[in-house]
Short mmCIF file of C-alpha atoms in Angstrom, two decimals:
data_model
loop_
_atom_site.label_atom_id
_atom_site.label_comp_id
_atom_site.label_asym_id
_atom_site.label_seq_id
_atom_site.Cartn_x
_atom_site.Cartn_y
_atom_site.Cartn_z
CA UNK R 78 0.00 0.00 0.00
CA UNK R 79 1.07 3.18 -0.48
CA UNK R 80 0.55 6.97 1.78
CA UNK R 81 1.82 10.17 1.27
CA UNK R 82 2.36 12.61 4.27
CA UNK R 83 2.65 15.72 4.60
CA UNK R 84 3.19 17.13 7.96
CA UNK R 85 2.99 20.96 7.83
CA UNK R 86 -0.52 21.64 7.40
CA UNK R 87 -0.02 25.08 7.08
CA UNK R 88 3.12 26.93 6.30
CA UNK R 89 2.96 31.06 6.67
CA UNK R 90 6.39 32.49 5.35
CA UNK R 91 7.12 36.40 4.23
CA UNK R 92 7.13 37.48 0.89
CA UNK R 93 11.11 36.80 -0.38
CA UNK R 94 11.77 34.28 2.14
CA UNK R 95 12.59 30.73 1.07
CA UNK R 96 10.00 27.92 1.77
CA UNK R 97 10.22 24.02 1.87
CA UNK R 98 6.98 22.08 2.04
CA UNK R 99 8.16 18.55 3.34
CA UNK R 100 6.49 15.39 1.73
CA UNK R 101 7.28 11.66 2.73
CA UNK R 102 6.13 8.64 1.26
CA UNK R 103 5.95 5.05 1.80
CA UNK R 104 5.48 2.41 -0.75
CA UNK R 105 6.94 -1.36 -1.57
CA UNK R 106 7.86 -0.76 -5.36
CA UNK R 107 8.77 2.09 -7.43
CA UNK R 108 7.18 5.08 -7.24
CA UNK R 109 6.67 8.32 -9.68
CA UNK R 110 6.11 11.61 -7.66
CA UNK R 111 4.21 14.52 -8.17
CA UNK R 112 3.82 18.18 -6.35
CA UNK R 113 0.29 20.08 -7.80
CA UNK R 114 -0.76 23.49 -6.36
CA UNK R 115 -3.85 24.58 -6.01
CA UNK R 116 -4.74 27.96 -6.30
CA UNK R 117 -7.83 30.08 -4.34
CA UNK R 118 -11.31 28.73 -6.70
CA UNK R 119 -9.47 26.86 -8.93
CA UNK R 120 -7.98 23.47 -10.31
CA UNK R 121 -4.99 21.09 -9.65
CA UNK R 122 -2.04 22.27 -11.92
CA UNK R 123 0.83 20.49 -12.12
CA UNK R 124 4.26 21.54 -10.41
CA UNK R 125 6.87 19.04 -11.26
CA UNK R 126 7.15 15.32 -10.83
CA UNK R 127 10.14 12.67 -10.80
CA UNK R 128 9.55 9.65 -12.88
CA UNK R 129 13.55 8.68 -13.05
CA UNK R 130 16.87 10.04 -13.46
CA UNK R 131 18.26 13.24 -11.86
CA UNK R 132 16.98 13.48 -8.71
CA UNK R 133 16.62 17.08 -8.58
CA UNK R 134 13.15 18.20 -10.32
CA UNK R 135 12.67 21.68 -11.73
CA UNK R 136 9.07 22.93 -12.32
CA UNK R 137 7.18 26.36 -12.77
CA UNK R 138 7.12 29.08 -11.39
CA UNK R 139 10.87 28.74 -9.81
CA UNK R 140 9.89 25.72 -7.95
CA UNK R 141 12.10 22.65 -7.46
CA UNK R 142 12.03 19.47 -5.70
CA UNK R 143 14.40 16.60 -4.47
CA UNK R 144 13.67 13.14 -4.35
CA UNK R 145 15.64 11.36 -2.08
CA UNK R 146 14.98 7.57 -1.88
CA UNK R 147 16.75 6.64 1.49
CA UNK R 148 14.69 9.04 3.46
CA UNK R 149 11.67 8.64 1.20
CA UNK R 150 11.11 11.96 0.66
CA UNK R 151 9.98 15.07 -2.42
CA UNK R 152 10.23 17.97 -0.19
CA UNK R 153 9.49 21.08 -2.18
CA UNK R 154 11.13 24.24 -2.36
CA UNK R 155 11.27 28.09 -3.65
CA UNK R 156 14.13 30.72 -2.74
CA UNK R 157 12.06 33.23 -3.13
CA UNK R 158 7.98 33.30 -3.02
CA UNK R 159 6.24 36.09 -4.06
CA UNK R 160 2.53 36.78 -3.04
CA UNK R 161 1.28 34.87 -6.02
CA UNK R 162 2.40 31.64 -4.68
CA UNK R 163 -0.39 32.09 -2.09
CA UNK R 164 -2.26 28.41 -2.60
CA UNK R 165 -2.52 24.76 -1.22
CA UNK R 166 0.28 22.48 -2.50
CA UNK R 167 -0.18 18.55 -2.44
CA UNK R 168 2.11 15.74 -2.58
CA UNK R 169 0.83 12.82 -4.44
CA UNK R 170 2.52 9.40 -5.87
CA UNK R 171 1.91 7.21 -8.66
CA UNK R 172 3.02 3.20 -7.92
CA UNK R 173 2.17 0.47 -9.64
CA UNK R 174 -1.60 1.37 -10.09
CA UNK R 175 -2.52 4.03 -12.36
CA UNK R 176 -4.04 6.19 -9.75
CA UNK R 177 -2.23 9.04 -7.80
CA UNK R 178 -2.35 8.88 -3.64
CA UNK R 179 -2.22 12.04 -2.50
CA UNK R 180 -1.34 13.90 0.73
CA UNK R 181 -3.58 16.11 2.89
CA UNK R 182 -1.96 19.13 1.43
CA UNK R 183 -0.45 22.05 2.60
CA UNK R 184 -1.53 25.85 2.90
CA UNK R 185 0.90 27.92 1.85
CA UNK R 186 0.38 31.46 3.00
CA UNK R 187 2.38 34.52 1.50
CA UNK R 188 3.29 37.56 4.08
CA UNK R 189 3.68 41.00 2.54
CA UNK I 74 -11.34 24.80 -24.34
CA UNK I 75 -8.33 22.48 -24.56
CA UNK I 76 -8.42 21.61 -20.35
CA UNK I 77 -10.91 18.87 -18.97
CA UNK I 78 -14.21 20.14 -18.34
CA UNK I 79 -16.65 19.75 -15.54
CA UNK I 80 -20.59 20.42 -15.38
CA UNK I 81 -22.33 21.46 -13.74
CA UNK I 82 -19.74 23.46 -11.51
CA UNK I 83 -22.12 23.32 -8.27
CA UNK I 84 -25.21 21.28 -7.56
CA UNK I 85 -27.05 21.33 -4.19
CA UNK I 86 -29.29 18.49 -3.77
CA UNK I 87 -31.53 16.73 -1.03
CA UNK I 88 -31.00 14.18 0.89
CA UNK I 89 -31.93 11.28 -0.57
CA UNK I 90 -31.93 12.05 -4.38
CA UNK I 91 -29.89 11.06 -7.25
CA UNK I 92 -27.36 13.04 -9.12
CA UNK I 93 -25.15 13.12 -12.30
CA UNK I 94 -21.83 15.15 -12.46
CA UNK I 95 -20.43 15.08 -16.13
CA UNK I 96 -16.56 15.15 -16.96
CA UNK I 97 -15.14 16.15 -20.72
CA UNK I 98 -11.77 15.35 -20.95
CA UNK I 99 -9.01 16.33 -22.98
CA UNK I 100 -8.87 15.50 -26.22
CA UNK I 101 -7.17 12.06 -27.27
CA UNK I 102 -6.65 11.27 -23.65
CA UNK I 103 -7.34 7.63 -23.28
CA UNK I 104 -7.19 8.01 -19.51
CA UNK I 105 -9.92 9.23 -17.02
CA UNK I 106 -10.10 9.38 -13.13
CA UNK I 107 -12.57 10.28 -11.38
CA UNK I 108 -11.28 11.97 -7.41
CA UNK I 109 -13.03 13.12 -4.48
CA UNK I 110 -11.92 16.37 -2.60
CA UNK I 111 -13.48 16.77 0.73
CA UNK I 112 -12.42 18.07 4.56
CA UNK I 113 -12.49 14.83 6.05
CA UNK I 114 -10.79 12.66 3.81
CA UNK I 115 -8.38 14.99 1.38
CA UNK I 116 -8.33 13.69 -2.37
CA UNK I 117 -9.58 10.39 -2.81
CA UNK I 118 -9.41 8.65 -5.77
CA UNK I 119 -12.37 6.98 -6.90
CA UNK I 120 -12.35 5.32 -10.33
CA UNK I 121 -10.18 4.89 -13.11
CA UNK I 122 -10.91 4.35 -17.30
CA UNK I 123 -8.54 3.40 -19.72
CA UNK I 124 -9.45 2.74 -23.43
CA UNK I 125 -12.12 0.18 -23.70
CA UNK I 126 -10.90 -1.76 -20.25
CA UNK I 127 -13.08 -2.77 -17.74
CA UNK I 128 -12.74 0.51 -14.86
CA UNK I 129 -10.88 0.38 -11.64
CA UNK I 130 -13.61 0.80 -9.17
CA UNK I 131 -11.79 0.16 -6.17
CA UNK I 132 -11.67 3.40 -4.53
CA UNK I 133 -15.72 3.77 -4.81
CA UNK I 134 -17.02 4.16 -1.30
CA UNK I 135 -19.85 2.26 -1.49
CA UNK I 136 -22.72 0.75 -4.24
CA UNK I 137 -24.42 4.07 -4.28
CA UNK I 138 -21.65 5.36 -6.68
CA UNK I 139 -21.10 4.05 -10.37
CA UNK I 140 -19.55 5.77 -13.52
CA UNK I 141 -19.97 5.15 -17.08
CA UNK I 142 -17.61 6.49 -20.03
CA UNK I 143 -19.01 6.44 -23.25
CA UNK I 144 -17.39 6.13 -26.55
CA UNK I 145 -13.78 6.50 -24.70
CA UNK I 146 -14.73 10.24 -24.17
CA UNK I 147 -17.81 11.76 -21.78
CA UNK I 148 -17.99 10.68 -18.06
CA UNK I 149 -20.70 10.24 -16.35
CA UNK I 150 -20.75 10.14 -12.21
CA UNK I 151 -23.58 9.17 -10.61
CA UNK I 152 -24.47 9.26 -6.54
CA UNK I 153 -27.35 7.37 -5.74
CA UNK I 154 -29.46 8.12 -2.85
CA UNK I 155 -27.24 10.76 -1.90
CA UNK I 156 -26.12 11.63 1.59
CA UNK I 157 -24.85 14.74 3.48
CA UNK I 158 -21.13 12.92 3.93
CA UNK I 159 -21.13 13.16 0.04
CA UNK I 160 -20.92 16.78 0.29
CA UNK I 161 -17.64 17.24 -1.40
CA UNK I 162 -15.69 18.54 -4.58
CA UNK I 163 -15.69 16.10 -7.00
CA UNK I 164 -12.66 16.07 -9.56
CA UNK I 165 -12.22 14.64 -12.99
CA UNK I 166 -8.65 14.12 -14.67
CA UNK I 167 -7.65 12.49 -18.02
CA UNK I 168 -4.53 11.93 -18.82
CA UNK I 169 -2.72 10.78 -22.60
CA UNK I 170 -1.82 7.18 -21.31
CA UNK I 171 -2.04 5.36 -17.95
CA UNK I 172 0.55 4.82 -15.72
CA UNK I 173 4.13 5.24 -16.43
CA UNK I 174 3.92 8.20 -14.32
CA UNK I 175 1.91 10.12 -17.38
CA UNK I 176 0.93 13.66 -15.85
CA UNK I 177 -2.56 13.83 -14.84
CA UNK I 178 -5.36 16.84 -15.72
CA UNK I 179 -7.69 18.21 -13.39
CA UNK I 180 -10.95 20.04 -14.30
CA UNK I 181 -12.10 22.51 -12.11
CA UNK I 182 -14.21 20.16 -10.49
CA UNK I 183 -18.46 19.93 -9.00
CA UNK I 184 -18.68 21.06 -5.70
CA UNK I 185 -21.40 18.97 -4.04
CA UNK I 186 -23.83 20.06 -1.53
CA UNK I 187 -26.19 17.77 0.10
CA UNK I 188 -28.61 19.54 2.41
#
């Protein structure tokens, strides 16, 4: 079976500041990771994911992510968020079944 | 529109009745999922299409839920004899292939109200 978990429910940072949004997993076989953000009234859009290879994942809008198998982790990062980045983030992963597991997500919350 | 549609985009119902959310997705996506958003729980998923394959129903909560895809395209959700712990937003994604870690995409999803 498979679970994602993300611990910080909510994560209030000020505008410039770096942020990491830590995700864990657990899962017997392979897995493909994702990050999706969801903004205020909208959809699930796609951040980045790690199917294979290097282990460092760039996506939009300057964010990145790390997979590191030992510690089964994706944690998420930004150097620098701007106000705009405002919106709940969610870890999921992909393994063996076609569906994506997802975490409880995190609120992300810009300070001017 | 080129993204995955969802109608309607809110439905309140009663206790009790039956209801049909409709997902449109993408283009020449062979894939559809079907998710559940709601406080409680988080995102659930619910059911999976691919091609002409018989659907993944394991993440259905109970008998009073069933989908239908027709001609590899439309979905149809339906909640029978709904109940106020359905109250929820209700996601479709399709995605070009299954598996292989192909990137799924969301609609904008049905929020659900059951009074």
């Amino acid at each position: 079976a498979q679970s994602v978990t993300q611990l910080d429910s909510q994560v209030p940072v000020f505008e410039e500041a770096p942020v990491e949004l830590r995700c864990n997993y657990s899962s017997s076989v392979s897995v493909y990771l994702f990050w999706y953000v969801q903004y205020p009234n909208q959809g699930l859009q796609l951040l980045l994911k790690y199917l294979s290879g290097s282990t460092l994942v760039k996506g939009i809008n300057g964010f990145e992510a790390e997979f590191n198998k030992s510690q089964t982790s994706f944690h998420l990062r930004k150097p620098s968020v701007h106000i705009s980045d405002t919106a709940e983030y969610f870890c999921a992963v992909m393994a063996g079944a076609n569906n994506l597991f997802f975490g409880t997500g995190t609120r992300l919350t810009v300070i001017p | 529109g080129a993204g995955v549609s969802q109608s309607p985009s809110n439905k309140v119902t009663e206790k009790g009745k039956d209801v049909e959310l409709r997902c449109d997705p993408i283009s020449g996506h062979t894939a559809l999922y079907w998710y559940r958003q709601s406080l409680g729980q988080g995102l659930e998923f619910l059911i999976y299409f691919q091609g002409n394959s018989a659907p993944d129903k394991s993440g259905l909560p109970s008998d009073r839920f069933s989908a239908e895809r027709t001609g590899g395209s439309v979905s149809t959700l339906t909640i029978q004899r709904t109940q106020q712990e359905d109250s929820a937003v209700y996601l479709c994604a399709s995605s070009l292939e299954s598996g292989r870690g192909s990137t799924q995409y969301f609609g904008p999803g049905t929020r659900l109200t059951v009074l």
